[in-house]
Amino acid sequence: MFSRRGQDVGAGVVAAALVAATLVAGTGPAASATSAGPAGAAPEAGGYWATSYEPGTPRPAGFPARGQARNLRGETTEVTTTVRDVRSGHPNDTSAQEGVTSLSDQDSATKWYARDSGRPTEKEPVYAIYTLRTPAAVTGYSLTSANDAPPRDPAAWTVLGSDSDSAATDLDDSSWHVLDQEKEQRFGTRGQTDFYPVTTTHAYRHYQLRVTDNCADRCQGPAADRSKLQLADWTLRSSAGSTAAGLGAGVENADSVGAADGSAALRYAGRVLAPGPASSTVVLRSGLDVPLVRGSRLSYAIRPDDAASAHVALDILYTDPDGRHPRTREVRTADRKLTPGEWNTVSADLGALAGKHVSQILLRYDDAHAKSGSRPGGWIDDVSIGKAVVDASTSWSYLDTPDIDPARGNEDRTAWTRTGFDVGDVPWKTATGPFGAKNDGTDLGDGFPVRTKLRLRKDAGSGSEGDGAGDSTEAYFFRTSFSMDRASLDTISGLVGTVVYDDTVTVYLNGRRIAGHGDGKITKNLQYETPDGTSGEGDPVSARFAVPASALRPGTNTLAVEIHQCDSTSSDIYFGPGPLAQTTGSLPFTDKQLDTPYASDTQPTAPGGGDYFTWLLRSFDAARNEPSVMGANEALPKGTTYEELNALDDRTVVDINNAPSGPTDPQVHKALVDGANSPYRTMADGLGATLGRLYGQALKNGELPKTEALLSGRIEHTPDSSADWYQTAKNNYQYKRPFVRMGFTEDQGLIKPWDSPGGYAGLAGDGSFPSGHTSHGYAQGIVLATLLPELAPQILARASEYGNNRILLSFHYPTDIMGGRIVGEKTAQLRWSDPEFRTLLEQAKTELRAVLVQKCRETGAGDSLTRCAGRGTPYLPTDEALQVYERRMTYGFPHIGAEGLPPAVPDGAEDLLRTSHPKLTGAQRRTVLAATQIPSGAALDEQGDGGSWQRIDLAGAMTAKVTAHHDGTLTVDGVRVNADGTRTGE
């Protein structure tokens, strides 16, 4: 293990926005509550808010600390400037996830794999060099282990700094100064972050990590990995000055200190500037509305690094129910002293504040006798406030007796899940969880404790002994009750809970199925059958579920769970009930909402039959019959020169593909990242530097469940199929890809291979038109633009870049990108034109905007999306974004069809303007689309029936300034037009 873990630097900035999602998940230990079985009285539960800082929670991204401080400087996560460039002798540039640039992204899900490096030595080190935008002093750094085999971990290294620009490309430049050296280091687990101090605080422009050994045979793992090197992150850290500032706090990986959930926790850190009193108060979370009731408590786990770090506590800011008269409560814990180097559980009674509402959580540091230079730091996890409706102390009624129907023969198999159900003589028992069994015992492995042993039943002859031997394995049933008051119901969006199960689970609330996993084939209570994709051979699985407030009722509510075995020979069973917490955050869509077939799940009917998208893209035939636009569908001879290319499609690919200076070009890396990841995530920068960062954090934190559910799959796929609608058209047209036709430069071709050989080989046999990636990019990008219409030009320009990056990698031609855009436009339109599916989109829009506005407020970036977006660098200025989007609609190709035709708007396209022009009628929105269309005649411009998607300038239409007149005409961007979009002459 590392010897100086976390002693010098902290997690940086205030985690106000970072912690938002994980702090409503209800995954931390809650205050105690009791619960009775079917016939018992249910306790009353008040507001609840909890967190366990979960895997994948991002590190801070530079938010300013909010609060006040005296004689203390909060340590920040990063250097005070941005890493401009990352270089290495083994950059692995063709990998989007494992290139050297991943070393600086502060994302433990990516890593630097120094491909072909060999085992590092003093004579043959493996290095990475950071060049900063401006020089910055570093007071520490951290390393995070990567996901693969431990022998690849660095074990010895040196960190150096330099002011000389020649050092940026020379690891042995004489200007390098040694800042820190480490030997014989170990990472205890994957994704572990450890901290190291730097005593020299000169502001260098260049920093080098020089690895001189890996763990090799000293760590357990395959022998083949002993000659390899990998690292997830190398993060430079800085105190950023010597004036008082709020204690730094942010989410960090905490495997090294054994965080409660085994991964991440909130890291706090600072530096005392002078002897004497030192204090700091920092807002960790704002915008809460947690009602307090009798029995409410504040609980959390804290692990101070040393005695100087133990002067820390969490406080609350509370108000009257109407939000007025805010006051701070310094939570008292009976003067309990914290033990440094260990996790301490703190719990304080808030019952005296019953009727009040918590609006903020504060982190307070206060040491009346602080020593100059001391560095308080530590970890906080498992925060909970209020009173849980269900927690670890809850009693459950359970049924594990063979061949006993909990519904007592009722035709409704869920009758037993309802409040007030008469259990009759069914032998229900009462106990607390977790419940489970493994063979004759309860050992299901680390992480799956069993408090109450269940009967494990098997078929005769299976070798089972004990109670129930010889009986069929059917199911296990659990139920408990809790009470909700009207005041709580009026302030929450619902409940969020967790459940750990093996093999399948169904969750009910008041007789209503709330969630289910692996239970698709379960049709009756006494049944076992292997569900699709469920083998029963793995460890128990954890799942989250949500209960909307509409499913709750004042008074008693009943939570019921049934666990089914996947087959009759299963050797284990498990039910681990997690806390069920009240939340004011956004709830995920229900299974019913996502699994319901919608009208827009069915492709439209193509005139004359056949595949609809093949028909929609039929103008491709005209383009490929025009030699000036597209070349013959065959490979070009080796040695073909650029001057010999006749088709603009080919020339444009070579122009874009050959433009980067080399594999380290940032645009090449961006293209690789785009290609390897989901567009709705990689295109976050389309929202601008500030809002895009907050959006990305909200996705990682799980704060946008509705938005993510739609963008990650439901927009483009149906409940029963993940097939892509464009694939049939791709198969029908079968045009060869650019790199197949024009070859690579290393073999007398024209294409520079920026991706890996395997990346190209995997796509060589698949058709080029239309671009599937581009289809995804535009479907997701257009929907995101409709959810945030204020940023539509930038988001759509970013979607066009996503498609353009496919050309840079030479996977596609401009015509492929045009076709992919048409597919994406049609997909998004079908969803917005479907009234029932539209309700999902509108809910996602409400969620996304509310979460982003809250994050903007918490980080001091503004109280509206417009102000927040304006605080950071935009992706592009609006005028430039509009120009970029329009240019990539045609790539400047000459017109090959009839020119001067009247506008032709496809049916339903007007629904894409519902959010950008909400006050216009459908007919008026069609007029706007017609008035902003590009001229006819471009490649892929359909000039027959059905309108032309190729002419739709969606960015221009969404940002158009529109005035409606009494005579039915509109003024669109200063031009008065008739209903068909043509100029009136006025």
CSV table of N, CA, C and O in Angstrom, one decimal, residues 460-539:
chain,number,residue,atom,x,y,z
A,460,ALA,N,-35.9,-33.4,-5.5
A,460,ALA,CA,-35.4,-34.7,-5.0
A,460,ALA,C,-34.2,-35.1,-5.8
A,460,ALA,O,-34.2,-35.0,-7.0
A,461,GLY,N,-33.2,-35.7,-5.1
A,461,GLY,CA,-32.1,-36.2,-5.8
A,461,GLY,C,-31.0,-35.1,-6.1
A,461,GLY,O,-30.0,-35.4,-6.7
A,462,SER,N,-31.2,-33.9,-5.7
A,462,SER,CA,-30.3,-32.8,-6.0
A,462,SER,C,-29.2,-32.8,-5.0
A,462,SER,O,-28.2,-32.1,-5.2
A,463,GLY,N,-29.3,-33.6,-4.0
A,463,GLY,CA,-28.2,-33.6,-3.0
A,463,GLY,C,-28.5,-32.7,-1.8
A,463,GLY,O,-27.6,-32.6,-0.9
A,464,SER,N,-29.6,-31.9,-1.8
A,464,SER,CA,-29.8,-31.0,-0.7
A,464,SER,C,-30.3,-31.8,0.5
A,464,SER,O,-30.9,-32.8,0.4
A,465,GLU,N,-29.9,-31.3,1.7
A,465,GLU,CA,-30.3,-31.8,2.9
A,465,GLU,C,-31.0,-30.8,3.8
A,465,GLU,O,-30.9,-29.6,3.5
A,466,GLY,N,-31.8,-31.2,4.8
A,466,GLY,CA,-32.4,-30.3,5.7
A,466,GLY,C,-33.8,-30.0,5.3
A,466,GLY,O,-34.4,-30.7,4.5
A,467,ASP,N,-34.4,-28.9,5.9
A,467,ASP,CA,-35.8,-28.6,5.7
A,467,ASP,C,-36.1,-28.5,4.2
A,467,ASP,O,-35.5,-27.8,3.5
A,468,GLY,N,-37.2,-29.1,3.8
A,468,GLY,CA,-37.7,-28.9,2.5
A,468,GLY,C,-37.0,-29.7,1.4
A,468,GLY,O,-37.3,-29.6,0.2
A,469,ALA,N,-36.1,-30.6,1.8
A,469,ALA,CA,-35.4,-31.4,0.8
A,469,ALA,C,-36.4,-32.2,-0.1
A,469,ALA,O,-37.3,-32.8,0.4
A,470,GLY,N,-36.2,-32.2,-1.4
A,470,GLY,CA,-37.1,-32.9,-2.3
A,470,GLY,C,-38.2,-32.0,-2.8
A,470,GLY,O,-38.9,-32.5,-3.7
A,471,ASP,N,-38.4,-30.8,-2.3
A,471,ASP,CA,-39.4,-30.0,-2.8
A,471,ASP,C,-38.9,-29.1,-4.0
A,471,ASP,O,-37.7,-28.8,-4.0
A,472,SER,N,-39.8,-28.7,-4.9
A,472,SER,CA,-39.4,-27.8,-5.9
A,472,SER,C,-39.0,-26.4,-5.4
A,472,SER,O,-39.6,-26.0,-4.5
A,473,THR,N,-38.0,-25.8,-6.0
A,473,THR,CA,-37.6,-24.5,-5.7
A,473,THR,C,-38.6,-23.6,-6.4
A,473,THR,O,-38.7,-23.6,-7.6
A,474,GLU,N,-39.4,-22.8,-5.6
A,474,GLU,CA,-40.4,-21.9,-6.3
A,474,GLU,C,-40.1,-20.5,-6.1
A,474,GLU,O,-39.6,-19.8,-7.0
A,475,ALA,N,-40.3,-19.9,-4.9
A,475,ALA,CA,-40.1,-18.5,-4.7
A,475,ALA,C,-40.0,-18.2,-3.3
A,475,ALA,O,-40.5,-19.0,-2.4
A,476,TYR,N,-39.6,-16.9,-3.0
A,476,TYR,CA,-39.6,-16.4,-1.6
A,476,TYR,C,-40.3,-15.1,-1.6
A,476,TYR,O,-40.1,-14.3,-2.6
A,477,PHE,N,-41.0,-14.8,-0.5
A,477,PHE,CA,-41.8,-13.6,-0.5
A,477,PHE,C,-41.6,-12.8,0.7
A,477,PHE,O,-41.4,-13.3,1.8
A,478,PHE,N,-41.5,-11.5,0.6
A,478,PHE,CA,-41.2,-10.5,1.7
A,478,PHE,C,-42.1,-9.3,1.6
A,478,PHE,O,-42.5,-8.9,0.5
A,479,ARG,N,-42.5,-8.8,2.7
A,479,ARG,CA,-43.3,-7.6,2.8
A,479,ARG,C,-43.1,-6.9,4.1
A,479,ARG,O,-42.8,-7.5,5.1
A,480,THR,N,-43.2,-5.5,4.0
A,480,THR,CA,-43.1,-4.7,5.2
A,480,THR,C,-44.0,-3.5,4.9
A,480,THR,O,-44.5,-3.3,3.8
A,481,SER,N,-44.2,-2.7,5.9
A,481,SER,CA,-45.1,-1.5,5.8
A,481,SER,C,-44.4,-0.3,6.4
A,481,SER,O,-43.6,-0.4,7.3
A,482,PHE,N,-44.8,0.9,5.9
A,482,PHE,CA,-44.3,2.1,6.5
A,482,PHE,C,-45.4,3.2,6.3
A,482,PHE,O,-46.4,3.0,5.5
A,483,SER,N,-45.3,4.3,7.0
A,483,SER,CA,-46.3,5.3,6.9
A,483,SER,C,-45.8,6.6,6.4
A,483,SER,O,-44.6,7.0,6.6
A,484,MET,N,-46.6,7.3,5.6
A,484,MET,CA,-46.2,8.6,5.0
A,484,MET,C,-47.3,9.6,5.4
A,484,MET,O,-48.5,9.3,5.4
A,485,ASP,N,-46.8,10.8,5.8
A,485,ASP,CA,-47.8,11.8,6.1
A,485,ASP,C,-48.0,12.7,4.8
A,485,ASP,O,-47.1,12.8,3.9
A,486,ARG,N,-49.1,13.5,4.8
A,486,ARG,CA,-49.4,14.3,3.6
A,486,ARG,C,-48.3,15.4,3.4
A,486,ARG,O,-47.9,15.7,2.3
A,487,ALA,N,-47.8,15.9,4.5
A,487,ALA,CA,-46.8,17.0,4.3
A,487,ALA,C,-45.5,16.5,3.6
A,487,ALA,O,-45.0,17.1,2.7
A,488,SER,N,-45.1,15.2,3.9
A,488,SER,CA,-44.0,14.7,3.2
A,488,SER,C,-44.3,14.4,1.8
A,488,SER,O,-43.5,14.6,0.9
A,489,LEU,N,-45.5,13.8,1.5
A,489,LEU,CA,-45.9,13.5,0.1
A,489,LEU,C,-45.9,14.8,-0.7
A,489,LEU,O,-45.6,14.7,-1.9
A,490,ASP,N,-46.2,15.9,-0.1
A,490,ASP,CA,-46.3,17.1,-0.9
A,490,ASP,C,-45.0,17.7,-1.2
A,490,ASP,O,-44.9,18.6,-2.1
A,491,THR,N,-43.9,17.3,-0.6
A,491,THR,CA,-42.6,17.9,-0.8
A,491,THR,C,-41.6,17.0,-1.5
A,491,THR,O,-40.5,17.4,-1.8
A,492,ILE,N,-42.0,15.7,-1.8
A,492,ILE,CA,-41.0,14.8,-2.4
A,492,ILE,C,-41.5,14.4,-3.8
A,492,ILE,O,-42.7,14.6,-4.2
A,493,SER,N,-40.6,13.9,-4.6
A,493,SER,CA,-40.9,13.4,-6.0
A,493,SER,C,-41.2,11.9,-5.9
A,493,SER,O,-41.8,11.3,-6.8
A,494,GLY,N,-40.7,11.3,-4.8
A,494,GLY,CA,-40.9,9.9,-4.6
A,494,GLY,C,-39.9,9.2,-3.7
A,494,GLY,O,-39.3,9.9,-2.9
A,495,LEU,N,-39.7,8.0,-3.9
A,495,LEU,CA,-38.8,7.2,-3.1
A,495,LEU,C,-37.8,6.5,-4.0
A,495,LEU,O,-38.1,6.1,-5.1
A,496,VAL,N,-36.5,6.4,-3.5
A,496,VAL,CA,-35.5,5.7,-4.3
A,496,VAL,C,-34.9,4.7,-3.3
A,496,VAL,O,-34.6,4.9,-2.2
A,497,GLY,N,-34.8,3.4,-3.8
A,497,GLY,CA,-34.4,2.3,-3.0
A,497,GLY,C,-33.4,1.5,-3.8
A,497,GLY,O,-33.2,1.6,-5.0
A,498,THR,N,-32.8,0.5,-3.0
A,498,THR,CA,-31.9,-0.4,-3.6
A,498,THR,C,-32.3,-1.8,-3.1
A,498,THR,O,-32.8,-2.0,-2.0
A,499,VAL,N,-32.0,-2.8,-3.9
A,499,VAL,CA,-32.2,-4.2,-3.5
A,499,VAL,C,-31.1,-5.0,-4.1
A,499,VAL,O,-30.7,-4.8,-5.2
A,500,VAL,N,-30.6,-6.0,-3.3
A,500,VAL,CA,-29.6,-7.0,-3.8
A,500,VAL,C,-30.3,-8.3,-3.8
A,500,VAL,O,-31.0,-8.7,-2.9
A,501,TYR,N,-30.2,-9.0,-5.0
A,501,TYR,CA,-31.0,-10.2,-5.2
A,501,TYR,C,-30.3,-11.3,-5.9
A,501,TYR,O,-29.3,-11.0,-6.6
A,502,ASP,N,-30.8,-12.5,-5.8
A,502,ASP,CA,-30.3,-13.6,-6.5
A,502,ASP,C,-31.5,-14.7,-6.5
A,502,ASP,O,-31.9,-15.1,-5.4
A,503,ASP,N,-32.1,-15.1,-7.6
A,503,ASP,CA,-31.7,-14.9,-9.0
A,503,ASP,C,-32.5,-13.8,-9.7
A,503,ASP,O,-32.0,-13.1,-10.6
A,504,THR,N,-33.8,-13.7,-9.4
A,504,THR,CA,-34.6,-12.7,-10.0
A,504,THR,C,-35.4,-12.0,-8.9
A,504,THR,O,-35.6,-12.5,-7.8
A,505,VAL,N,-35.9,-10.7,-9.3
A,505,VAL,CA,-36.6,-10.0,-8.2
A,505,VAL,C,-37.8,-9.2,-8.9
A,505,VAL,O,-37.7,-8.8,-10.0
A,506,THR,N,-38.9,-9.1,-8.2
A,506,THR,CA,-39.9,-8.2,-8.5
A,506,THR,C,-40.3,-7.4,-7.3
A,506,THR,O,-40.4,-7.9,-6.2
A,507,VAL,N,-40.5,-6.1,-7.4
A,507,VAL,CA,-40.7,-5.2,-6.3
A,507,VAL,C,-42.1,-4.6,-6.5
A,507,VAL,O,-42.5,-4.1,-7.6
A,508,TYR,N,-42.9,-4.6,-5.5
A,508,TYR,CA,-44.3,-4.0,-5.5
A,508,TYR,C,-44.4,-2.9,-4.4
A,508,TYR,O,-43.9,-3.0,-3.4
A,509,LEU,N,-45.3,-2.0,-4.7
A,509,LEU,CA,-45.6,-1.0,-3.8
A,509,LEU,C,-47.2,-0.8,-3.8
A,509,LEU,O,-47.7,-0.5,-4.8
A,510,ASN,N,-47.8,-1.2,-2.7
A,510,ASN,CA,-49.3,-1.1,-2.6
A,510,ASN,C,-49.9,-1.9,-3.7
A,510,ASN,O,-50.9,-1.4,-4.4
A,511,GLY,N,-49.4,-3.1,-4.1
A,511,GLY,CA,-49.9,-3.9,-5.1
A,511,GLY,C,-49.6,-3.6,-6.5
A,511,GLY,O,-49.9,-4.3,-7.4
A,512,ARG,N,-48.8,-2.6,-6.7
A,512,ARG,CA,-48.4,-2.1,-8.0
A,512,ARG,C,-46.9,-2.6,-8.3
A,512,ARG,O,-46.0,-2.3,-7.4
A,513,ARG,N,-46.7,-3.2,-9.4
A,513,ARG,CA,-45.3,-3.6,-9.7
A,513,ARG,C,-44.5,-2.3,-10.0
A,513,ARG,O,-44.8,-1.6,-10.9
A,514,ILE,N,-43.4,-2.2,-9.3
A,514,ILE,CA,-42.6,-1.0,-9.4
A,514,ILE,C,-41.4,-1.3,-10.3
A,514,ILE,O,-40.9,-0.5,-11.0
A,515,ALA,N,-40.8,-2.4,-10.1
A,515,ALA,CA,-39.6,-2.8,-10.8
A,515,ALA,C,-39.4,-4.3,-10.8
A,515,ALA,O,-40.0,-5.0,-10.0
A,516,GLY,N,-38.7,-4.8,-11.8
A,516,GLY,CA,-38.4,-6.2,-11.9
A,516,GLY,C,-37.1,-6.4,-12.7
A,516,GLY,O,-36.8,-5.7,-13.6
A,517,HIS,N,-36.4,-7.4,-12.3
A,517,HIS,CA,-35.1,-7.8,-13.0
A,517,HIS,C,-35.1,-9.3,-13.2
A,517,HIS,O,-35.1,-10.0,-12.3
A,518,GLY,N,-35.0,-9.7,-14.5
A,518,GLY,CA,-34.9,-11.1,-14.8
A,518,GLY,C,-36.2,-11.9,-14.6
A,518,GLY,O,-36.2,-13.1,-14.5
A,519,ASP,N,-37.3,-11.1,-14.4
A,519,ASP,CA,-38.6,-11.8,-14.1
A,519,ASP,C,-39.6,-11.8,-15.2
A,519,ASP,O,-40.8,-12.0,-15.0
A,520,GLY,N,-39.1,-11.7,-16.4
A,520,GLY,CA,-40.0,-11.6,-17.6
A,520,GLY,C,-40.8,-12.8,-17.8
A,520,GLY,O,-41.9,-12.8,-18.4
A,521,LYS,N,-40.3,-14.0,-17.4
A,521,LYS,CA,-41.0,-15.3,-17.7
A,521,LYS,C,-41.8,-15.7,-16.4
A,521,LYS,O,-42.5,-16.7,-16.5
A,522,ILE,N,-41.8,-14.9,-15.4
A,522,ILE,CA,-42.5,-15.3,-14.2
A,522,ILE,C,-44.0,-14.9,-14.3
A,522,ILE,O,-44.3,-13.8,-14.4
A,523,THR,N,-44.8,-15.9,-14.3
A,523,THR,CA,-46.3,-15.7,-14.5
A,523,THR,C,-47.1,-16.1,-13.4
A,523,THR,O,-48.3,-15.8,-13.3
A,524,LYS,N,-46.6,-16.8,-12.4
A,524,LYS,CA,-47.3,-17.2,-11.2
A,524,LYS,C,-46.4,-17.3,-10.0
A,524,LYS,O,-45.2,-17.2,-10.2
A,525,ASN,N,-47.0,-17.4,-8.8
A,525,ASN,CA,-46.2,-17.3,-7.6
A,525,ASN,C,-45.3,-18.5,-7.5
A,525,ASN,O,-44.2,-18.4,-7.1
A,526,LEU,N,-45.9,-19.7,-7.7
A,526,LEU,CA,-45.1,-20.9,-7.4
A,526,LEU,C,-44.6,-21.4,-8.7
A,526,LEU,O,-45.2,-22.2,-9.4
A,527,GLN,N,-43.5,-20.9,-9.1
A,527,GLN,CA,-42.9,-21.2,-10.4
A,527,GLN,C,-41.4,-21.0,-10.4
A,527,GLN,O,-40.9,-20.1,-9.7
A,528,TYR,N,-40.7,-21.8,-11.1
A,528,TYR,CA,-39.3,-21.5,-11.4
A,528,TYR,C,-39.1,-21.8,-12.9
A,528,TYR,O,-39.6,-22.7,-13.5
A,529,GLU,N,-38.4,-20.9,-13.5
A,529,GLU,CA,-38.0,-21.0,-14.9
A,529,GLU,C,-36.9,-20.0,-15.3
A,529,GLU,O,-37.0,-18.9,-14.8
A,530,THR,N,-35.9,-20.5,-16.0
A,530,THR,CA,-34.8,-19.7,-16.2
A,530,THR,C,-35.2,-18.5,-17.2
A,530,THR,O,-35.5,-18.7,-18.3
A,531,PRO,N,-35.1,-17.3,-16.7
A,531,PRO,CA,-35.4,-16.1,-17.6
A,531,PRO,C,-34.3,-16.0,-18.6
A,531,PRO,O,-33.2,-16.4,-18.4
A,532,ASP,N,-34.6,-15.3,-19.7
A,532,ASP,CA,-33.6,-15.1,-20.7
A,532,ASP,C,-32.4,-14.3,-20.1
A,532,ASP,O,-32.6,-13.3,-19.5
A,533,GLY,N,-31.3,-14.8,-20.4
A,533,GLY,CA,-30.1,-14.1,-20.0
A,533,GLY,C,-29.7,-14.3,-18.5
A,533,GLY,O,-28.8,-13.7,-18.0
A,534,THR,N,-30.4,-15.1,-17.8
A,534,THR,CA,-30.2,-15.3,-16.3
A,534,THR,C,-29.7,-16.8,-16.1
A,534,THR,O,-30.4,-17.7,-16.4
A,535,SER,N,-28.5,-16.9,-15.6
A,535,SER,CA,-28.0,-18.3,-15.4
A,535,SER,C,-28.0,-18.7,-14.0
A,535,SER,O,-28.0,-19.9,-13.6
A,536,GLY,N,-28.0,-17.7,-13.1
A,536,GLY,CA,-28.0,-18.0,-11.6
A,536,GLY,C,-26.6,-18.4,-11.1
A,536,GLY,O,-26.5,-18.8,-9.9
A,537,GLU,N,-25.6,-18.3,-11.9
A,537,GLU,CA,-24.3,-18.8,-11.5
A,537,GLU,C,-23.4,-17.7,-10.9
A,537,GLU,O,-22.4,-17.9,-10.2
A,538,GLY,N,-23.8,-16.4,-11.1
A,538,GLY,CA,-23.0,-15.3,-10.5
A,538,GLY,C,-23.4,-14.9,-9.1
A,538,GLY,O,-24.2,-15.5,-8.5
A,539,ASP,N,-22.7,-13.9,-8.6
A,539,ASP,CA,-23.0,-13.4,-7.3
A,539,ASP,C,-24.3,-12.6,-7.3
A,539,ASP,O,-24.8,-12.3,-8.4
